[in-house]
Short mmCIF file of N, CA and C in Angstrom, two decimals:
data_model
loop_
_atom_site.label_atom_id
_atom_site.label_comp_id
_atom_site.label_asym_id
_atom_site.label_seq_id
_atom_site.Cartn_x
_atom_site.Cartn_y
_atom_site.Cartn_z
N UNK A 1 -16.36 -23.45 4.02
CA UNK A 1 -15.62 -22.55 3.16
C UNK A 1 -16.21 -22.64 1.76
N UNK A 2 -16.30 -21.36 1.03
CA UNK A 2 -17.00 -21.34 0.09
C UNK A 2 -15.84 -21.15 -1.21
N UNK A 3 -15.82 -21.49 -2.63
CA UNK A 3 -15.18 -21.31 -3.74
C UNK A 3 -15.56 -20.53 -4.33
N UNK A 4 -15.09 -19.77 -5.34
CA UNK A 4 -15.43 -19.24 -6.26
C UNK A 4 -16.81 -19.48 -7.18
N UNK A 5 -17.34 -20.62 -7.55
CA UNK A 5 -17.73 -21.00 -8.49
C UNK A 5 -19.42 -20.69 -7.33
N UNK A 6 -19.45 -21.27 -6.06
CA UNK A 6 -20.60 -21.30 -5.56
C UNK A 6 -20.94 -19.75 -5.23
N UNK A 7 -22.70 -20.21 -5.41
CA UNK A 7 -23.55 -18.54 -5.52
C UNK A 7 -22.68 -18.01 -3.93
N UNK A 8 -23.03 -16.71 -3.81
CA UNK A 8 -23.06 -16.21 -2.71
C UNK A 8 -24.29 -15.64 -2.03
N UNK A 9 -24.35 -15.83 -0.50
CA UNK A 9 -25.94 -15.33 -0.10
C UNK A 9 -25.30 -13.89 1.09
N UNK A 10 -26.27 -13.41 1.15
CA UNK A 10 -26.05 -12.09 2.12
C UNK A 10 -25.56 -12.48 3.16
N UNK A 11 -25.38 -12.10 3.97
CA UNK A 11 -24.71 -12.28 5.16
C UNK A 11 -25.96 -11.71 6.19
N UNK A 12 -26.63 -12.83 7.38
CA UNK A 12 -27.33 -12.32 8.11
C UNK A 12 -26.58 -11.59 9.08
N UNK A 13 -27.81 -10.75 9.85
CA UNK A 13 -26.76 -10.11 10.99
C UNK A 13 -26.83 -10.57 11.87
N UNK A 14 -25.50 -10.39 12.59
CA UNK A 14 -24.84 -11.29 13.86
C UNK A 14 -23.85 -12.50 13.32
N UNK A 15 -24.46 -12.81 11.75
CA UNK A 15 -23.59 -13.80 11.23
C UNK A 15 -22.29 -13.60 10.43
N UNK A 16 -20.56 -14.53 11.18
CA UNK A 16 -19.68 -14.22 10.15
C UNK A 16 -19.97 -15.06 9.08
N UNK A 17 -19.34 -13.87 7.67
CA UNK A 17 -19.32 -14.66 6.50
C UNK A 17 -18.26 -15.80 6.03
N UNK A 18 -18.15 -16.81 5.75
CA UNK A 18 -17.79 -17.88 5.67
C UNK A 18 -16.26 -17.74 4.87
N UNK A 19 -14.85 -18.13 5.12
CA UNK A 19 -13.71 -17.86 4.19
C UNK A 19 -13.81 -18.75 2.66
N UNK A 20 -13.01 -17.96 1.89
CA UNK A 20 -13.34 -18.19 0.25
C UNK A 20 -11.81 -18.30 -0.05
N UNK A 21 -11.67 -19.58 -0.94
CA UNK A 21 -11.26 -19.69 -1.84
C UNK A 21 -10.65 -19.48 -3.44
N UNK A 22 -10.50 -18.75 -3.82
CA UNK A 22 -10.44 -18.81 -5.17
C UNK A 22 -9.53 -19.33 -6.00
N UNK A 23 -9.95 -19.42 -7.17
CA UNK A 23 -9.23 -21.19 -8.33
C UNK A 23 -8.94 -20.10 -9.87
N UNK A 24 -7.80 -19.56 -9.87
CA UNK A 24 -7.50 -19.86 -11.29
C UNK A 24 -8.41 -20.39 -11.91
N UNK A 25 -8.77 -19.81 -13.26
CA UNK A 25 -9.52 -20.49 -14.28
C UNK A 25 -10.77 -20.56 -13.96
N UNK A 26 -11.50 -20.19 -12.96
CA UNK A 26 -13.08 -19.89 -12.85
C UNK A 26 -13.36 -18.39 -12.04
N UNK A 27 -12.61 -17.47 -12.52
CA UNK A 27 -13.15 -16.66 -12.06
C UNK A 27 -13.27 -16.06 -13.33
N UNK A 28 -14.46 -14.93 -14.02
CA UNK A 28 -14.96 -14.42 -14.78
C UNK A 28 -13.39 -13.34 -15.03
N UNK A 29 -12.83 -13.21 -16.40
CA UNK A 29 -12.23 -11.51 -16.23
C UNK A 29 -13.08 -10.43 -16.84
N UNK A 30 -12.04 -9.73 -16.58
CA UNK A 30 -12.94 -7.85 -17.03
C UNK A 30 -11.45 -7.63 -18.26
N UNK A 31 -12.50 -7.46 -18.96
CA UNK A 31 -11.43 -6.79 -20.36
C UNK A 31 -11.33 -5.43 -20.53
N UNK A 32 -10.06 -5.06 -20.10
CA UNK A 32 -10.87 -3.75 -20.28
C UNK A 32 -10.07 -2.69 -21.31
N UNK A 33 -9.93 -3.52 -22.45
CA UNK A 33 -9.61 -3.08 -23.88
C UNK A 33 -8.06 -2.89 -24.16
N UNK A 34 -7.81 -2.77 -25.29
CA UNK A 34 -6.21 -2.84 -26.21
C UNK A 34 -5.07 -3.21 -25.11
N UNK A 35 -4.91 -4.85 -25.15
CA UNK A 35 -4.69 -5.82 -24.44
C UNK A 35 -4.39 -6.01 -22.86
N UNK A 36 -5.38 -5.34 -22.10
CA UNK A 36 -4.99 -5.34 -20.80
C UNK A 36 -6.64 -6.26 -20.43
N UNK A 37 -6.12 -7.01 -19.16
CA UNK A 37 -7.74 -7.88 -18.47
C UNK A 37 -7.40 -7.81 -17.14
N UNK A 38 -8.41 -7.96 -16.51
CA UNK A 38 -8.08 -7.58 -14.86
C UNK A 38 -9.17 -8.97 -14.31
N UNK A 39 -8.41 -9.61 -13.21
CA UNK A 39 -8.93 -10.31 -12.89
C UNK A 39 -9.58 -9.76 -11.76
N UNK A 40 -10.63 -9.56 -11.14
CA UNK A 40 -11.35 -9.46 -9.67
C UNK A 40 -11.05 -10.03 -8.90
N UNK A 41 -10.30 -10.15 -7.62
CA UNK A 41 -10.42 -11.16 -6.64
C UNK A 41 -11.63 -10.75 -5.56
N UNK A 42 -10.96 -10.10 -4.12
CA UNK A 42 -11.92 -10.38 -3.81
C UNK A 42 -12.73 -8.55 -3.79
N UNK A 43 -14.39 -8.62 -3.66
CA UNK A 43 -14.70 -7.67 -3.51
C UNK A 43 -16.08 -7.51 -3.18
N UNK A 44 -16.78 -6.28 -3.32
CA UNK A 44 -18.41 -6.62 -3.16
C UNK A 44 -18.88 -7.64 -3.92
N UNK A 45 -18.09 -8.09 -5.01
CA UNK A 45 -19.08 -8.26 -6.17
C UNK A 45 -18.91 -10.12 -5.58
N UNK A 46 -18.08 -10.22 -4.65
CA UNK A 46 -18.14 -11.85 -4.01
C UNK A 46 -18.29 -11.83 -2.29
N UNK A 47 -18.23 -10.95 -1.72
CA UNK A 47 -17.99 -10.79 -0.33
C UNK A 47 -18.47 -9.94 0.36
N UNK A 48 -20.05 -9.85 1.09
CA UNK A 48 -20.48 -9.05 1.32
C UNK A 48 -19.90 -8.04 2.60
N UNK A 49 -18.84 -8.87 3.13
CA UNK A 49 -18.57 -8.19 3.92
C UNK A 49 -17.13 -7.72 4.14
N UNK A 50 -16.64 -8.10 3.10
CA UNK A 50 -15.13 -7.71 2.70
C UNK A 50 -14.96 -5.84 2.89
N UNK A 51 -14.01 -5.65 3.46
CA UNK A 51 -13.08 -4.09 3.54
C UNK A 51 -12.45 -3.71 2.37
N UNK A 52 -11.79 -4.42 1.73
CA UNK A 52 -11.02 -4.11 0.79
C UNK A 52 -11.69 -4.96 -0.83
N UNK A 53 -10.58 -3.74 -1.64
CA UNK A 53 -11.12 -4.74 -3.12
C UNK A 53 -9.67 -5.37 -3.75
N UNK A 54 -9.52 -5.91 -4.17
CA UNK A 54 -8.75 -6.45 -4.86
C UNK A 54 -8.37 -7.43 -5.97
N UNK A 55 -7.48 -7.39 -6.51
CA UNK A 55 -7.47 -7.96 -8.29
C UNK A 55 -5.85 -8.20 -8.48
N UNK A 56 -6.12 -8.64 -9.97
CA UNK A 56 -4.45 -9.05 -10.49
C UNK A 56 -4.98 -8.11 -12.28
N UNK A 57 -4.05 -7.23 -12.44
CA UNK A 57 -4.17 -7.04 -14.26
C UNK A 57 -3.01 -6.82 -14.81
N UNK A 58 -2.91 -7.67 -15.76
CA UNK A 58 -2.27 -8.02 -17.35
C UNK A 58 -2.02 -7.04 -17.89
N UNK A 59 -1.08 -6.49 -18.45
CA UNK A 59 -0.58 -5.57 -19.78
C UNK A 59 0.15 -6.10 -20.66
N UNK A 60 -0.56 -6.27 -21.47
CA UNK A 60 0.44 -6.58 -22.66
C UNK A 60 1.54 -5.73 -23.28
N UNK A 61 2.69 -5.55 -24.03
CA UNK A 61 3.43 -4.98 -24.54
C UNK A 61 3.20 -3.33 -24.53
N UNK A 62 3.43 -2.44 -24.27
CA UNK A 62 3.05 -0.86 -24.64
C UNK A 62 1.51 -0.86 -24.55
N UNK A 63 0.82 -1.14 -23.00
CA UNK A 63 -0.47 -0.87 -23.05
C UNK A 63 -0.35 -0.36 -21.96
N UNK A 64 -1.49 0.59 -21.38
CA UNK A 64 -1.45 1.30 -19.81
C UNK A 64 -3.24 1.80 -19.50
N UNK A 65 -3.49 1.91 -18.40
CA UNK A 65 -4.31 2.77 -18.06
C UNK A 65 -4.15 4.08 -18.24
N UNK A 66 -4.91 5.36 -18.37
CA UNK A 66 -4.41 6.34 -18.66
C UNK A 66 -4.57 7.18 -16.82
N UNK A 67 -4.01 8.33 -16.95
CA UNK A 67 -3.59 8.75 -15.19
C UNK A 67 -5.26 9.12 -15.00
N UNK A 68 -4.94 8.95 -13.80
CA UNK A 68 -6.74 8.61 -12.96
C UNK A 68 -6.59 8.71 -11.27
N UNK A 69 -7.43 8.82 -10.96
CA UNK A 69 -7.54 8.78 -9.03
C UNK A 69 -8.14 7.91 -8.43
N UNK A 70 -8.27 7.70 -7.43
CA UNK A 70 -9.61 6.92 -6.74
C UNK A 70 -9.65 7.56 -5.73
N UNK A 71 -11.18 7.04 -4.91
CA UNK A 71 -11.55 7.57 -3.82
C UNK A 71 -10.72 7.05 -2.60
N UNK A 72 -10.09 5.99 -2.74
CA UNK A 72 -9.71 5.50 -1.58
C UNK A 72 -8.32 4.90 -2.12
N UNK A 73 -6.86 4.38 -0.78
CA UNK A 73 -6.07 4.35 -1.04
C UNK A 73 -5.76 3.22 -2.04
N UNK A 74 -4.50 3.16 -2.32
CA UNK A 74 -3.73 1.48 -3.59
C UNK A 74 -2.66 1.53 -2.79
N UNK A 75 -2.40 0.45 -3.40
CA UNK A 75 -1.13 -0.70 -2.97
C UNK A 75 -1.05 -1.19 -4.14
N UNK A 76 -0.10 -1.06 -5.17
CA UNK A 76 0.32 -2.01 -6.12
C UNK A 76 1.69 -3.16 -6.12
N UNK A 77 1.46 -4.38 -6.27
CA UNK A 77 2.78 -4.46 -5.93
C UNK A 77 2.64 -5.50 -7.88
N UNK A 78 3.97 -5.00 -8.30
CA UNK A 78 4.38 -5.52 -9.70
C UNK A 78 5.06 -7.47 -9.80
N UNK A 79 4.15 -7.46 -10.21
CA UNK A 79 4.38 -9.33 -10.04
C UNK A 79 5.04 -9.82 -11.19
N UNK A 80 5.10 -9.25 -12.25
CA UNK A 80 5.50 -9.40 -13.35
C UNK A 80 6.12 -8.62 -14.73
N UNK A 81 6.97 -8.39 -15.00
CA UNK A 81 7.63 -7.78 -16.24
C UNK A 81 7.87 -6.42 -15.34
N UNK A 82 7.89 -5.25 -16.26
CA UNK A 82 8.55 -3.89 -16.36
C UNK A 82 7.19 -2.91 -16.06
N UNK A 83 7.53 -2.02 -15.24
CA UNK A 83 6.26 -0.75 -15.24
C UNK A 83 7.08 0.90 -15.46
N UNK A 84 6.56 1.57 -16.46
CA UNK A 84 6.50 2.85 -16.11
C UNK A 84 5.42 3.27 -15.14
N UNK A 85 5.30 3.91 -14.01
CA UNK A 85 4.35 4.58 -13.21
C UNK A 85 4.84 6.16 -12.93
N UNK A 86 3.34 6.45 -12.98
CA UNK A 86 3.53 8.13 -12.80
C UNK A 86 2.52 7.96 -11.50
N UNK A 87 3.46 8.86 -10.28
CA UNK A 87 2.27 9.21 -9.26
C UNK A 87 2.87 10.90 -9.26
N UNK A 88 1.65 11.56 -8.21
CA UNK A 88 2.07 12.63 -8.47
C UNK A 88 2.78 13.52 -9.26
N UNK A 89 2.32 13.09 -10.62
CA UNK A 89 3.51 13.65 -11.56
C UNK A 89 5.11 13.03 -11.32
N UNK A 90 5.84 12.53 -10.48
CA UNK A 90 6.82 11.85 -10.76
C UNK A 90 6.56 10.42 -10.93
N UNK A 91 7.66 10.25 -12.27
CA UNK A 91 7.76 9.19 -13.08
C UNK A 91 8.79 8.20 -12.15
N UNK A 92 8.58 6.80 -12.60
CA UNK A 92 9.43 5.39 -12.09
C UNK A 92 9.80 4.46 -12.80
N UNK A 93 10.56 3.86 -12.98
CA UNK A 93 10.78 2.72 -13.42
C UNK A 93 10.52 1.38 -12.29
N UNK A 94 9.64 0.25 -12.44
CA UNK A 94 9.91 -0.60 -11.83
C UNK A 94 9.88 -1.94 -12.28
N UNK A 95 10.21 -2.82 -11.65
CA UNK A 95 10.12 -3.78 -12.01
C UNK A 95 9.49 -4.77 -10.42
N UNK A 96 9.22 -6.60 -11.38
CA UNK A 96 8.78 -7.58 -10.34
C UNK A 96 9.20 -7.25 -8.67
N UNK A 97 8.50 -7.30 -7.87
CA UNK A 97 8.37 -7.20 -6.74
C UNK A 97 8.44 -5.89 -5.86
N UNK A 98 8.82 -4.78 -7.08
CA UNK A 98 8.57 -3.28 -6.62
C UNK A 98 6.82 -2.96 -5.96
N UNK A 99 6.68 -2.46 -5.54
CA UNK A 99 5.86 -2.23 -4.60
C UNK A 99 5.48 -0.43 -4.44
N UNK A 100 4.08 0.22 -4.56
CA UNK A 100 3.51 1.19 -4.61
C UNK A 100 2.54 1.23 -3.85
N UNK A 101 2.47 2.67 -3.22
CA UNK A 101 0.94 3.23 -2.13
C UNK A 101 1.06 4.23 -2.54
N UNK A 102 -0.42 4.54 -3.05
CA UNK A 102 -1.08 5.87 -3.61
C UNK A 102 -1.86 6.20 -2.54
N UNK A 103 -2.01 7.42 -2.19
CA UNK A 103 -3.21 7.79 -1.05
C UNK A 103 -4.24 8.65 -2.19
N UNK A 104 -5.37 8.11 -1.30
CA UNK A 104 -6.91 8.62 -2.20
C UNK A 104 -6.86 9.93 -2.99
N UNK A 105 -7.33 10.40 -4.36
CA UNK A 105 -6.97 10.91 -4.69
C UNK A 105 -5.81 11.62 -5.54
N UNK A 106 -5.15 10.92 -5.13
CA UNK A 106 -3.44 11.34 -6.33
C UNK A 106 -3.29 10.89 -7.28
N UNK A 107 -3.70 11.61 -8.37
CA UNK A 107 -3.38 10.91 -9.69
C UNK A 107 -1.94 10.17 -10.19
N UNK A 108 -2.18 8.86 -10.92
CA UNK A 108 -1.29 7.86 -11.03
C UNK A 108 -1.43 7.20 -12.49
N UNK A 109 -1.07 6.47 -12.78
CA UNK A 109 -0.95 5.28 -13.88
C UNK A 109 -0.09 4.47 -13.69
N UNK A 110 -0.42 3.20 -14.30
CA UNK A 110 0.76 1.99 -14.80
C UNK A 110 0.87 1.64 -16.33
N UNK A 111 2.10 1.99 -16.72
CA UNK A 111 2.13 1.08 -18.21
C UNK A 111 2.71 0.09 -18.17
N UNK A 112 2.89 -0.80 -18.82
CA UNK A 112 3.75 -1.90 -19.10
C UNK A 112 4.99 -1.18 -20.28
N UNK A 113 6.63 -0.89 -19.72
CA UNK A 113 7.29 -0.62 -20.55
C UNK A 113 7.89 -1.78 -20.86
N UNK A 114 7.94 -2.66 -21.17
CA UNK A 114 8.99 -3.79 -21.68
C UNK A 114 8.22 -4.58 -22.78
N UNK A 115 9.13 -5.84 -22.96
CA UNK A 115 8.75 -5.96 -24.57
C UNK A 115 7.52 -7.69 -24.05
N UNK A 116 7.67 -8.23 -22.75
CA UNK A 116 6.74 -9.47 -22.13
C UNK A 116 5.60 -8.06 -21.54
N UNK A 117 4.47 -9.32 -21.02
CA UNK A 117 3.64 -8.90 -20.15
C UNK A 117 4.02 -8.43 -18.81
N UNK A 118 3.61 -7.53 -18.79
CA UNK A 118 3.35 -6.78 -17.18
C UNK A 118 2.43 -7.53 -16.36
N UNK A 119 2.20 -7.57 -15.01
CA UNK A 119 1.27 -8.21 -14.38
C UNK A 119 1.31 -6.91 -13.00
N UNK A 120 0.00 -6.75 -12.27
CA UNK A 120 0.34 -6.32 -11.07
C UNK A 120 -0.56 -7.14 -10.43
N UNK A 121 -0.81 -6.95 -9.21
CA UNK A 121 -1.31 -7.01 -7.72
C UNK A 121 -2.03 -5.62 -7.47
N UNK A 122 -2.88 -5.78 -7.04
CA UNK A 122 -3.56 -3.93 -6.41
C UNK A 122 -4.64 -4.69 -5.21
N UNK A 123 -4.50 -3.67 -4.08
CA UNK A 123 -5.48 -3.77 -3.35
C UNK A 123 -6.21 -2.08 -3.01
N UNK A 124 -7.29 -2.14 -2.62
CA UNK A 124 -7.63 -0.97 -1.89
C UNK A 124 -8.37 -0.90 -1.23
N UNK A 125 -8.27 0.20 -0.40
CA UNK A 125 -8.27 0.11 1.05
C UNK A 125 -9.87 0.41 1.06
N UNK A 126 -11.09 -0.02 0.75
CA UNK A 126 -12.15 0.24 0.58
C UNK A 126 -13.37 -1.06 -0.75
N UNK A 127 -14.56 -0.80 -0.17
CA UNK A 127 -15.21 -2.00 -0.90
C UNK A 127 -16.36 -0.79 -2.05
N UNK A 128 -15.73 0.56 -1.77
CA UNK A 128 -16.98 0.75 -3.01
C UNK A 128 -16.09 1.75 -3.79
N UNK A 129 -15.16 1.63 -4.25
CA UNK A 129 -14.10 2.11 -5.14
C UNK A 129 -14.64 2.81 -6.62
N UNK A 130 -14.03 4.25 -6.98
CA UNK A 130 -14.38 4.84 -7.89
C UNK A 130 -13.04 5.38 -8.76
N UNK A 131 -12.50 5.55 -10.17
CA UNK A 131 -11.81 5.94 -10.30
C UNK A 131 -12.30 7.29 -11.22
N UNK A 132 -11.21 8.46 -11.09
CA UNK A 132 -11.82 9.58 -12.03
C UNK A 132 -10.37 9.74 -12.74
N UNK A 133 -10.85 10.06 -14.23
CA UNK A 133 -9.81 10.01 -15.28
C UNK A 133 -9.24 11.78 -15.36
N UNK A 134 -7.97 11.98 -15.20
CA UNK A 134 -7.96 13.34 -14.86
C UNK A 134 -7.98 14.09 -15.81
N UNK A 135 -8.07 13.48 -17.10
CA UNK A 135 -8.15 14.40 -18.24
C UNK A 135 -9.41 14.93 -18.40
N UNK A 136 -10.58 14.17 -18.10
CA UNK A 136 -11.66 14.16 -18.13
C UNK A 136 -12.28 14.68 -17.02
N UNK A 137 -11.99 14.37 -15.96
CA UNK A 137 -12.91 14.38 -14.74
C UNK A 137 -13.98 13.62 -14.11
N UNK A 138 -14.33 12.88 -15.30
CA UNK A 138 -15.06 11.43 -15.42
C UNK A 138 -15.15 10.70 -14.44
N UNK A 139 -15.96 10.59 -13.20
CA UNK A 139 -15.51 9.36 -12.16
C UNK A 139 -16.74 8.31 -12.67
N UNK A 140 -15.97 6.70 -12.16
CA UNK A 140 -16.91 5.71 -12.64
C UNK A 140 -16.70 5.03 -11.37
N UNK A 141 -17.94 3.80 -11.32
CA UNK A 141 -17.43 2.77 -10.44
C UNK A 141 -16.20 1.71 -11.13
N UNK A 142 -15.55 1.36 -9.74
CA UNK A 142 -14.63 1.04 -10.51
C UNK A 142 -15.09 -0.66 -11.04
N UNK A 143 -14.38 -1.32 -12.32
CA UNK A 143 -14.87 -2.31 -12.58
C UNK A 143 -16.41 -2.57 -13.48
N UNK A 144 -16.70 -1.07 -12.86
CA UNK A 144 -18.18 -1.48 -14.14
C UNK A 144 -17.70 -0.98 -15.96
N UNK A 145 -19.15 -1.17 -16.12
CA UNK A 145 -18.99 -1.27 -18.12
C UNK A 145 -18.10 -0.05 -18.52
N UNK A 146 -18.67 1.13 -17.99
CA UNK A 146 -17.74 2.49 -17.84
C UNK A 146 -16.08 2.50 -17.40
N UNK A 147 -15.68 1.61 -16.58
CA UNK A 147 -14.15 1.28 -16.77
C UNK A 147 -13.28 0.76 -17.37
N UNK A 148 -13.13 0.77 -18.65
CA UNK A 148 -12.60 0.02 -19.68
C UNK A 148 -10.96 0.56 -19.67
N UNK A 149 -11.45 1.59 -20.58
CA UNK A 149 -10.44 2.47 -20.69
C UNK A 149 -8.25 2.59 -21.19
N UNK A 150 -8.86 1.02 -21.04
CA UNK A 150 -6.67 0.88 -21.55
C UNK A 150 -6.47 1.50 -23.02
N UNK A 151 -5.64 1.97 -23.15
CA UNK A 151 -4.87 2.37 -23.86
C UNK A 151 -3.28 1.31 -24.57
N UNK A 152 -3.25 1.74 -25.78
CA UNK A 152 -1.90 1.72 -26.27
C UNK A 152 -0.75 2.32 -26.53
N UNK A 153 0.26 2.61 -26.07
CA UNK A 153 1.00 3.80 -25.81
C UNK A 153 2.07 3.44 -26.70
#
């Protein structure tokens, strides 16, 4: 079993890839501006042969992503504090342990409405994930330098 911290090698074929670990406090985050960070769990960028991507991200006080799509489905589930979410144009209130599925495509957001940090959970159902900003039309990979994008609301 492999950790976080050790390199990763390709995966030959015919060969399974080995189960992983991960440790609080050594995994790299992604900042991705006016106080929100997203941690990576697992994804291409550790698992060559992983299906899905998945992460944990932080909102601080009145911060959000702005509404956006992806190519493939979400699952959010709220681990922490208060969320406004917009899917399909209808709005929510939720809170810790509320739970969301977006199907590919449907524009969405999360803010953090409360006065602590927000936290979520997200998985999706896919390992080469893109989001497009609908104001824009903009699609990026998701997680690279081009995904920054938080806002303060």
């Amino acid at each position: 079993m492999s950790s976080a911290g050790d390199p990763q090698l390709p995966v030959e074929a015919g060969r399974r890839e080995e189960p992983m670990v991960l440790r609080q406090g050594t995994i790299a985050l992604f900042d991705r501006g006016a106080g929100i960070v997203t941690v990576p769990l697992v994804g291409k960028w550790n698992r060559t042969s992983a299906l899905l991507t998945t992460g944990i991200t932080r909102f601080e006080p009145r911060t959000g992503i702005p509404l956006h799509s992806h190519n493939v489905e979400e699952t959010v589930v709220i681990t922490e504090g208060e969320a406004q979410v917009v899917i399909a144009g209808e709005t929510f209130e939720l809170a810790a342990g509320d739970v969301t599925w977006v199907p590919a495509g449907v524009p969405h957001f999360f803010r953090n409405r409360g006065e602590g940090r927000m936290s979520i959970y997200w998985a999706y159902g896919g390992r080469d994930v893109t989001r497009t900003i609908t104001e824009t039309g903009v699609t990026v990979e998701h997680l690279s330098e081009a995904d920054r994008g938080g806002t303060r609301t």
